[in-house]
Amino acid sequence: MAKTRAPHPAISAVLEDSDAKSCSDRDFGSVGLQQSTSLSLARALAVGCLSRLDSSLTTVNVWDPAAGTGFAGHLLTAALQSSGVQVRFRGQEINEAAVAVARRRFEAVYDAEIACADTLSHDAFSDFSADLVIVDAPWGMDWRSSASAVEARQSNGEFEFGLPQRSDSTWLFISLALTKLRPAEKGGGRVAALLNPGALSSGGASGAVRERIVNAGLLESVTRLPDGLAPNTQIPLYLLTFSNRAEDVGKEKAMIADLQTMFTTERRRRLIPLEAFHELESGLRTKKSGPRNRFISTRQFTRREARLTRTTISGDQLTWRVTTYNDVAIDGQFLQARYGRDAGVSLDGEARESTDLDPSPIFGDDASELLRDMTANGWPPRRLSSLLVREPEVVTDAPTRCPDRQLFVPVTGADHASTHLSEVNTDGRIVSVQLDDSVHLPFLAAWLNSEQGLSSRHVAINNSSHGLHFKALRSDASSLLRWADELLVPMPDRSIQLALASADESLGSFQAELSTQRANIWSAPDTADDVVSKIAAAFDDSLTAWLDQLPYPIASALWTAESAQTAVDKHRAYFHAWEAIVTFHATVLLSASRSDPGSSSETEAAIRESLHEQRLGIEKASFGTWMVIVEKTSKNMRSALENGDADEVARVRRAFADLGRSGIERLISKDVVKKFNEVNSKRNSWSGHPGYTSEQELTTQIDSLVSDLRELRGLLGSVWSKLLLVRPGSAKHRRDSVVQTAEVAVGTRTPFAAREFAVGEHMYEDELYLVRDGSQSPLRLGHFVQLRAAPSSAQFTTYFYNRTEGTSVRMVSYQYGPESELQDDVESLRADFGDLSLN
């Protein structure tokens, strides 16, 4: 058969907009959700089957060994028929009620038969060879009741890849599906199957069956799907495709794809958007890498596990388990790279090797970013497990012993670690670790409380915890040692540790002294000016230095305020700068929210309602309008992060161009919202008639606004130095990514410097994006903030949306005078208004 050059015509029918449901209300009542398939999962199976089907075929045989109510099979069959293909469908299902529903569904299909029988025990269509097979079998189903029949069938030559463990029948169904395919010499066939994580990674007999199928060269692809697509469970699912055609399956190659974050939410149900299916189909059909797919050697599915031991200076022997993916060997070189020279860590026996089809570790992990950051500082990274004196323990209210050199680390949230238990404030569990003298404890405690340290703690929890949806660290010694082995910490020279710990302590004491001085001025008001003048010198250039890290629209507005000559001009400019900050922040959050159109629709409905209640609107965008947007979007995203759902967390991170969780938490924090509200209150009180305000009062108000800026800087930290605003330019494609040149619109200076970014998705020219090097999906900003050709005095001007005026929109600039304002056609922002508009 010729290689498919274009999408099969049936793909359009599968992906056309439809109100179809997986089953009718009658089906739910008579059968139950466990026998049903959602529209997204049915589409995934169809795309997996059709992506490389020869469009010249006029007759196609389809087999479904676990047909359920027949929805997935009927969707595929109807799509093929709509493109002029004659379909012979055969299905088998053990549930009588489901079979009755499926038969009704297929009544209009000329050549369709559905048998009521146990597929594992008996093949009701033994003389039927399939071009396409879909497998949506019960996940994790025990097959003990069918064991004698299965073993008898194996003795007669079936189940040639072996029998899996009796606790999970998944690979029995896949073995049958592969056997059912038309022989390769007669054209061959394809299988599309939905699997749960356990079926991808389990060991023992199941792992052996999986390995034989992969080694036989039958695996074509593995795709991670979003959670929550099935009608009856939140179990994460994967789409696997198999083929016995040499042109479909590359020699020892397979495609992996990650659609985990490609979902939208409608009526509290998740759906995969059509563009994700088109992207998946294109990758399978063309065998070309894309934003979320790549081709790898099947050897990269090799997972190794080993037990490691280390004898501590106290004579205790610590033993823990380590796992590697991506065909990484566990040997002396690995131990040295992971734990450092002379760490005393050794292998306890041989490493066990297995085939693990979960693609997530191959796509990368957050630990690599931590390693880069530590290496950039010149600090050797270490695993906490290599520094332990004895096993970690969960601390009780009254510890039985309090040995020296103890560090207390909360394992939930962002609560502070400390060398003193009394200083750890948390409602969650606290792990006590006793460390050797190679590390200065105050240094390590301070680092664990830094943004980088918090990221390391998040990574350790995710990599060592149990649970598919909500990660929970167990309290047993084995789990705690695994956590310690996943916790990356830096180990600079002792002198650097001491210096940084001293600096951190000094800054903490300065903060305490500031609080004391702040309290004392009320008992000695005559000293207030002297106190402020002494302390202010230390902060005189702090905001100026911050400008170099800020996105240009904010930085330029702040520089206008900093350089204003009169108190009246400065007062007005600082309010304008705050309006720029809040408008930009709202635009960022709204743009990120819209990465999930379903969830964003609910959020924007809440925004619109709140705007209406406050007699505000996007048509006349005031400071208060942007505040409502910030409040509602940040609340929604905080809820997604705090919920702990792995896909939601991944989606939020993708929405912010793969920014680390701690950085996102800064952008959406309640404290930032509170600070914006405080400034809005000041604006409403002070901005009415500055001409009637004394210069002293104006100066006082300006100082207050500057103090607010310093507090905002503390709340946002270095987030804007990690998430860069850019104007994209030319791009070149590499095997696994796009390398795009972009002007970095950061700081106050123009023209902007250009640099290259490796990104998963191409960025459009003449748009503004937030991006990090390596971002899978750069964040494209809405047009409420724009960079345009400037007046003659500068190269660029930032324009902010202000209001709608008839058929035009007014765009204002806070860098220059009224002459820099402009009018645009309202249609240019119609899409940006979205569900916020009342019209």
Short mmCIF file of N, CA and C in Angstrom, two decimals, residues 197-281:
data_model
loop_
_atom_site.label_atom_id
_atom_site.label_comp_id
_atom_site.label_asym_id
_atom_site.label_seq_id
_atom_site.Cartn_x
_atom_site.Cartn_y
_atom_site.Cartn_z
N PRO A 197 -2.18 3.84 33.50
CA PRO A 197 -0.74 3.88 33.79
C PRO A 197 -0.16 2.54 34.26
N GLY A 198 -0.94 1.79 35.05
CA GLY A 198 -0.44 0.53 35.54
C GLY A 198 -0.07 -0.43 34.43
N ALA A 199 -0.86 -0.43 33.36
CA ALA A 199 -0.58 -1.32 32.24
C ALA A 199 0.69 -0.93 31.50
N LEU A 200 1.09 0.34 31.58
CA LEU A 200 2.31 0.80 30.92
C LEU A 200 3.56 0.44 31.69
N SER A 201 3.44 0.35 33.02
CA SER A 201 4.63 0.31 33.86
C SER A 201 4.75 -0.92 34.75
N SER A 202 3.71 -1.72 34.86
CA SER A 202 3.75 -2.86 35.79
C SER A 202 4.86 -3.83 35.42
N GLY A 203 5.37 -4.51 36.43
CA GLY A 203 6.45 -5.46 36.22
C GLY A 203 5.93 -6.88 36.11
N GLY A 204 6.77 -7.83 36.45
CA GLY A 204 6.37 -9.22 36.46
C GLY A 204 5.98 -9.73 35.09
N ALA A 205 4.97 -10.62 35.07
CA ALA A 205 4.55 -11.25 33.82
C ALA A 205 3.97 -10.23 32.85
N SER A 206 3.25 -9.23 33.37
CA SER A 206 2.69 -8.20 32.48
C SER A 206 3.80 -7.43 31.78
N GLY A 207 4.85 -7.09 32.53
CA GLY A 207 5.98 -6.39 31.94
C GLY A 207 6.66 -7.22 30.86
N ALA A 208 6.70 -8.54 31.06
CA ALA A 208 7.33 -9.41 30.08
C ALA A 208 6.53 -9.45 28.77
N VAL A 209 5.19 -9.50 28.88
CA VAL A 209 4.34 -9.46 27.68
C VAL A 209 4.55 -8.15 26.94
N ARG A 210 4.54 -7.06 27.68
CA ARG A 210 4.73 -5.74 27.09
C ARG A 210 6.06 -5.66 26.35
N GLU A 211 7.10 -6.18 26.96
CA GLU A 211 8.43 -6.12 26.36
C GLU A 211 8.49 -6.93 25.07
N ARG A 212 7.84 -8.11 25.05
CA ARG A 212 7.86 -8.95 23.84
C ARG A 212 7.15 -8.25 22.69
N ILE A 213 6.05 -7.56 22.98
CA ILE A 213 5.33 -6.86 21.92
C ILE A 213 6.17 -5.72 21.36
N VAL A 214 6.84 -4.98 22.24
CA VAL A 214 7.70 -3.89 21.78
C VAL A 214 8.87 -4.44 20.97
N ASN A 215 9.50 -5.51 21.47
CA ASN A 215 10.64 -6.09 20.76
C ASN A 215 10.25 -6.69 19.42
N ALA A 216 8.97 -7.06 19.29
CA ALA A 216 8.50 -7.59 18.01
C ALA A 216 8.29 -6.50 16.97
N GLY A 217 8.50 -5.25 17.36
CA GLY A 217 8.39 -4.14 16.42
C GLY A 217 6.97 -3.78 16.06
N LEU A 218 6.02 -3.95 17.00
CA LEU A 218 4.62 -3.69 16.71
C LEU A 218 4.12 -2.37 17.29
N LEU A 219 4.85 -1.80 18.23
CA LEU A 219 4.42 -0.54 18.85
C LEU A 219 4.72 0.63 17.92
N GLU A 220 3.71 1.46 17.66
CA GLU A 220 3.91 2.63 16.83
C GLU A 220 3.99 3.91 17.64
N SER A 221 3.11 4.08 18.65
CA SER A 221 3.08 5.35 19.37
C SER A 221 2.47 5.19 20.75
N VAL A 222 2.84 6.14 21.63
CA VAL A 222 2.26 6.25 22.97
C VAL A 222 1.94 7.72 23.19
N THR A 223 0.68 8.03 23.53
CA THR A 223 0.25 9.41 23.74
C THR A 223 -0.38 9.56 25.10
N ARG A 224 0.15 10.48 25.90
CA ARG A 224 -0.47 10.80 27.19
C ARG A 224 -1.68 11.69 26.94
N LEU A 225 -2.84 11.26 27.46
CA LEU A 225 -4.07 12.03 27.33
C LEU A 225 -4.36 12.76 28.63
N PRO A 226 -5.20 13.79 28.59
CA PRO A 226 -5.59 14.45 29.84
C PRO A 226 -6.37 13.49 30.74
N ASP A 227 -6.30 13.73 32.04
CA ASP A 227 -7.12 12.97 32.98
C ASP A 227 -8.59 13.39 32.83
N GLY A 228 -9.48 12.58 33.38
CA GLY A 228 -10.87 12.98 33.50
C GLY A 228 -11.66 12.91 32.22
N LEU A 229 -11.21 12.15 31.22
CA LEU A 229 -11.95 12.05 29.97
C LEU A 229 -12.98 10.92 30.00
N ALA A 230 -12.73 9.92 30.82
CA ALA A 230 -13.66 8.78 30.88
C ALA A 230 -14.91 9.18 31.67
N PRO A 231 -16.07 8.61 31.32
CA PRO A 231 -17.30 8.98 32.02
C PRO A 231 -17.33 8.56 33.48
N ASN A 232 -16.57 7.51 33.83
CA ASN A 232 -16.75 6.91 35.16
C ASN A 232 -15.52 6.93 36.05
N THR A 233 -14.42 7.56 35.60
CA THR A 233 -13.21 7.52 36.42
C THR A 233 -12.30 8.69 36.06
N GLN A 234 -11.44 9.07 36.99
CA GLN A 234 -10.44 10.11 36.75
C GLN A 234 -9.07 9.51 36.41
N ILE A 235 -9.00 8.20 36.20
CA ILE A 235 -7.73 7.54 35.92
C ILE A 235 -7.06 8.16 34.69
N PRO A 236 -5.78 8.48 34.76
CA PRO A 236 -5.07 8.96 33.56
C PRO A 236 -5.05 7.86 32.50
N LEU A 237 -5.23 8.23 31.28
CA LEU A 237 -5.25 7.26 30.19
C LEU A 237 -4.24 7.63 29.12
N TYR A 238 -3.82 6.61 28.39
CA TYR A 238 -2.85 6.76 27.31
C TYR A 238 -3.42 6.09 26.06
N LEU A 239 -3.20 6.71 24.92
CA LEU A 239 -3.56 6.10 23.64
C LEU A 239 -2.32 5.45 23.06
N LEU A 240 -2.39 4.16 22.80
CA LEU A 240 -1.29 3.43 22.16
C LEU A 240 -1.75 2.95 20.80
N THR A 241 -0.90 3.05 19.81
CA THR A 241 -1.21 2.48 18.50
C THR A 241 -0.16 1.44 18.16
N PHE A 242 -0.62 0.39 17.50
CA PHE A 242 0.24 -0.72 17.07
C PHE A 242 -0.04 -0.98 15.60
N SER A 243 0.91 -1.57 14.92
CA SER A 243 0.73 -1.92 13.52
C SER A 243 1.67 -3.06 13.17
N ASN A 244 1.23 -3.91 12.24
CA ASN A 244 2.13 -4.96 11.74
C ASN A 244 2.62 -4.63 10.34
N ARG A 245 2.47 -3.35 9.94
CA ARG A 245 2.96 -2.88 8.66
C ARG A 245 4.31 -2.20 8.85
N ALA A 246 5.30 -2.62 8.10
CA ALA A 246 6.66 -2.08 8.26
C ALA A 246 6.71 -0.59 8.01
N GLU A 247 5.88 -0.07 7.09
CA GLU A 247 5.92 1.36 6.79
C GLU A 247 5.31 2.21 7.91
N ASP A 248 4.52 1.58 8.78
CA ASP A 248 3.94 2.31 9.92
C ASP A 248 4.89 2.36 11.10
N VAL A 249 5.60 1.27 11.32
CA VAL A 249 6.44 1.14 12.50
C VAL A 249 7.90 1.23 12.09
N GLY A 250 8.57 2.29 12.50
CA GLY A 250 9.98 2.44 12.18
C GLY A 250 10.81 1.41 12.91
N LYS A 251 11.94 1.07 12.37
CA LYS A 251 12.79 0.06 12.99
C LYS A 251 13.28 0.55 14.35
N GLU A 252 12.82 -0.12 15.40
CA GLU A 252 13.17 0.22 16.79
C GLU A 252 12.92 1.70 17.09
N LYS A 253 11.86 2.26 16.49
CA LYS A 253 11.47 3.64 16.73
C LYS A 253 10.00 3.67 17.10
N ALA A 254 9.61 4.69 17.86
CA ALA A 254 8.21 4.89 18.21
C ALA A 254 7.99 6.38 18.44
N MET A 255 6.75 6.81 18.26
CA MET A 255 6.40 8.20 18.52
C MET A 255 5.84 8.31 19.92
N ILE A 256 6.26 9.34 20.65
CA ILE A 256 5.63 9.67 21.92
C ILE A 256 5.03 11.06 21.79
N ALA A 257 3.88 11.25 22.39
CA ALA A 257 3.18 12.54 22.32
C ALA A 257 2.59 12.84 23.68
N ASP A 258 2.48 14.12 23.99
CA ASP A 258 1.97 14.54 25.29
C ASP A 258 0.84 15.55 25.10
N LEU A 259 -0.39 15.08 25.28
CA LEU A 259 -1.56 15.94 25.21
C LEU A 259 -2.13 16.21 26.59
N GLN A 260 -1.33 16.00 27.63
CA GLN A 260 -1.81 16.13 29.00
C GLN A 260 -2.49 17.47 29.27
N THR A 261 -1.91 18.53 28.75
CA THR A 261 -2.46 19.87 29.03
C THR A 261 -3.42 20.35 27.94
N MET A 262 -3.65 19.52 26.93
CA MET A 262 -4.51 19.93 25.82
C MET A 262 -5.95 19.52 26.11
N PHE A 263 -6.59 20.27 26.98
CA PHE A 263 -8.00 19.99 27.26
C PHE A 263 -8.72 21.29 27.56
N THR A 264 -10.01 21.22 27.39
CA THR A 264 -10.88 22.31 27.79
C THR A 264 -11.97 21.73 28.67
N THR A 265 -12.64 22.59 29.40
CA THR A 265 -13.64 22.13 30.37
C THR A 265 -14.99 22.76 30.02
N GLU A 266 -15.96 21.92 29.79
CA GLU A 266 -17.31 22.39 29.49
C GLU A 266 -18.30 21.64 30.37
N ARG A 267 -19.12 22.39 31.06
CA ARG A 267 -20.08 21.81 32.00
C ARG A 267 -19.40 20.81 32.93
N ARG A 268 -18.23 21.23 33.40
CA ARG A 268 -17.43 20.47 34.36
C ARG A 268 -16.93 19.12 33.81
N ARG A 269 -16.96 18.97 32.50
CA ARG A 269 -16.40 17.78 31.87
C ARG A 269 -15.24 18.21 30.98
N ARG A 270 -14.20 17.41 30.96
CA ARG A 270 -13.04 17.73 30.14
C ARG A 270 -13.22 17.17 28.73
N LEU A 271 -12.74 17.94 27.76
CA LEU A 271 -12.76 17.54 26.36
C LEU A 271 -11.41 17.85 25.75
N ILE A 272 -11.00 17.04 24.78
CA ILE A 272 -9.79 17.35 24.02
C ILE A 272 -10.20 18.24 22.85
N PRO A 273 -9.59 19.43 22.69
CA PRO A 273 -9.97 20.31 21.57
C PRO A 273 -9.56 19.71 20.23
N LEU A 274 -10.25 20.13 19.18
CA LEU A 274 -10.02 19.55 17.86
C LEU A 274 -8.59 19.77 17.37
N GLU A 275 -8.00 20.92 17.71
CA GLU A 275 -6.63 21.18 17.22
C GLU A 275 -5.63 20.17 17.77
N ALA A 276 -5.90 19.63 18.97
CA ALA A 276 -5.01 18.62 19.53
C ALA A 276 -5.10 17.32 18.73
N PHE A 277 -6.32 16.95 18.30
CA PHE A 277 -6.46 15.75 17.49
C PHE A 277 -5.79 15.93 16.13
N HIS A 278 -5.94 17.11 15.54
CA HIS A 278 -5.28 17.37 14.25
C HIS A 278 -3.75 17.25 14.39
N GLU A 279 -3.23 17.77 15.51
CA GLU A 279 -1.80 17.70 15.75
C GLU A 279 -1.33 16.26 15.90
N LEU A 280 -2.11 15.46 16.66
CA LEU A 280 -1.78 14.04 16.84
C LEU A 280 -1.84 13.30 15.52
N GLU A 281 -2.90 13.53 14.75
CA GLU A 281 -3.05 12.84 13.46
C GLU A 281 -1.90 13.18 12.52
#
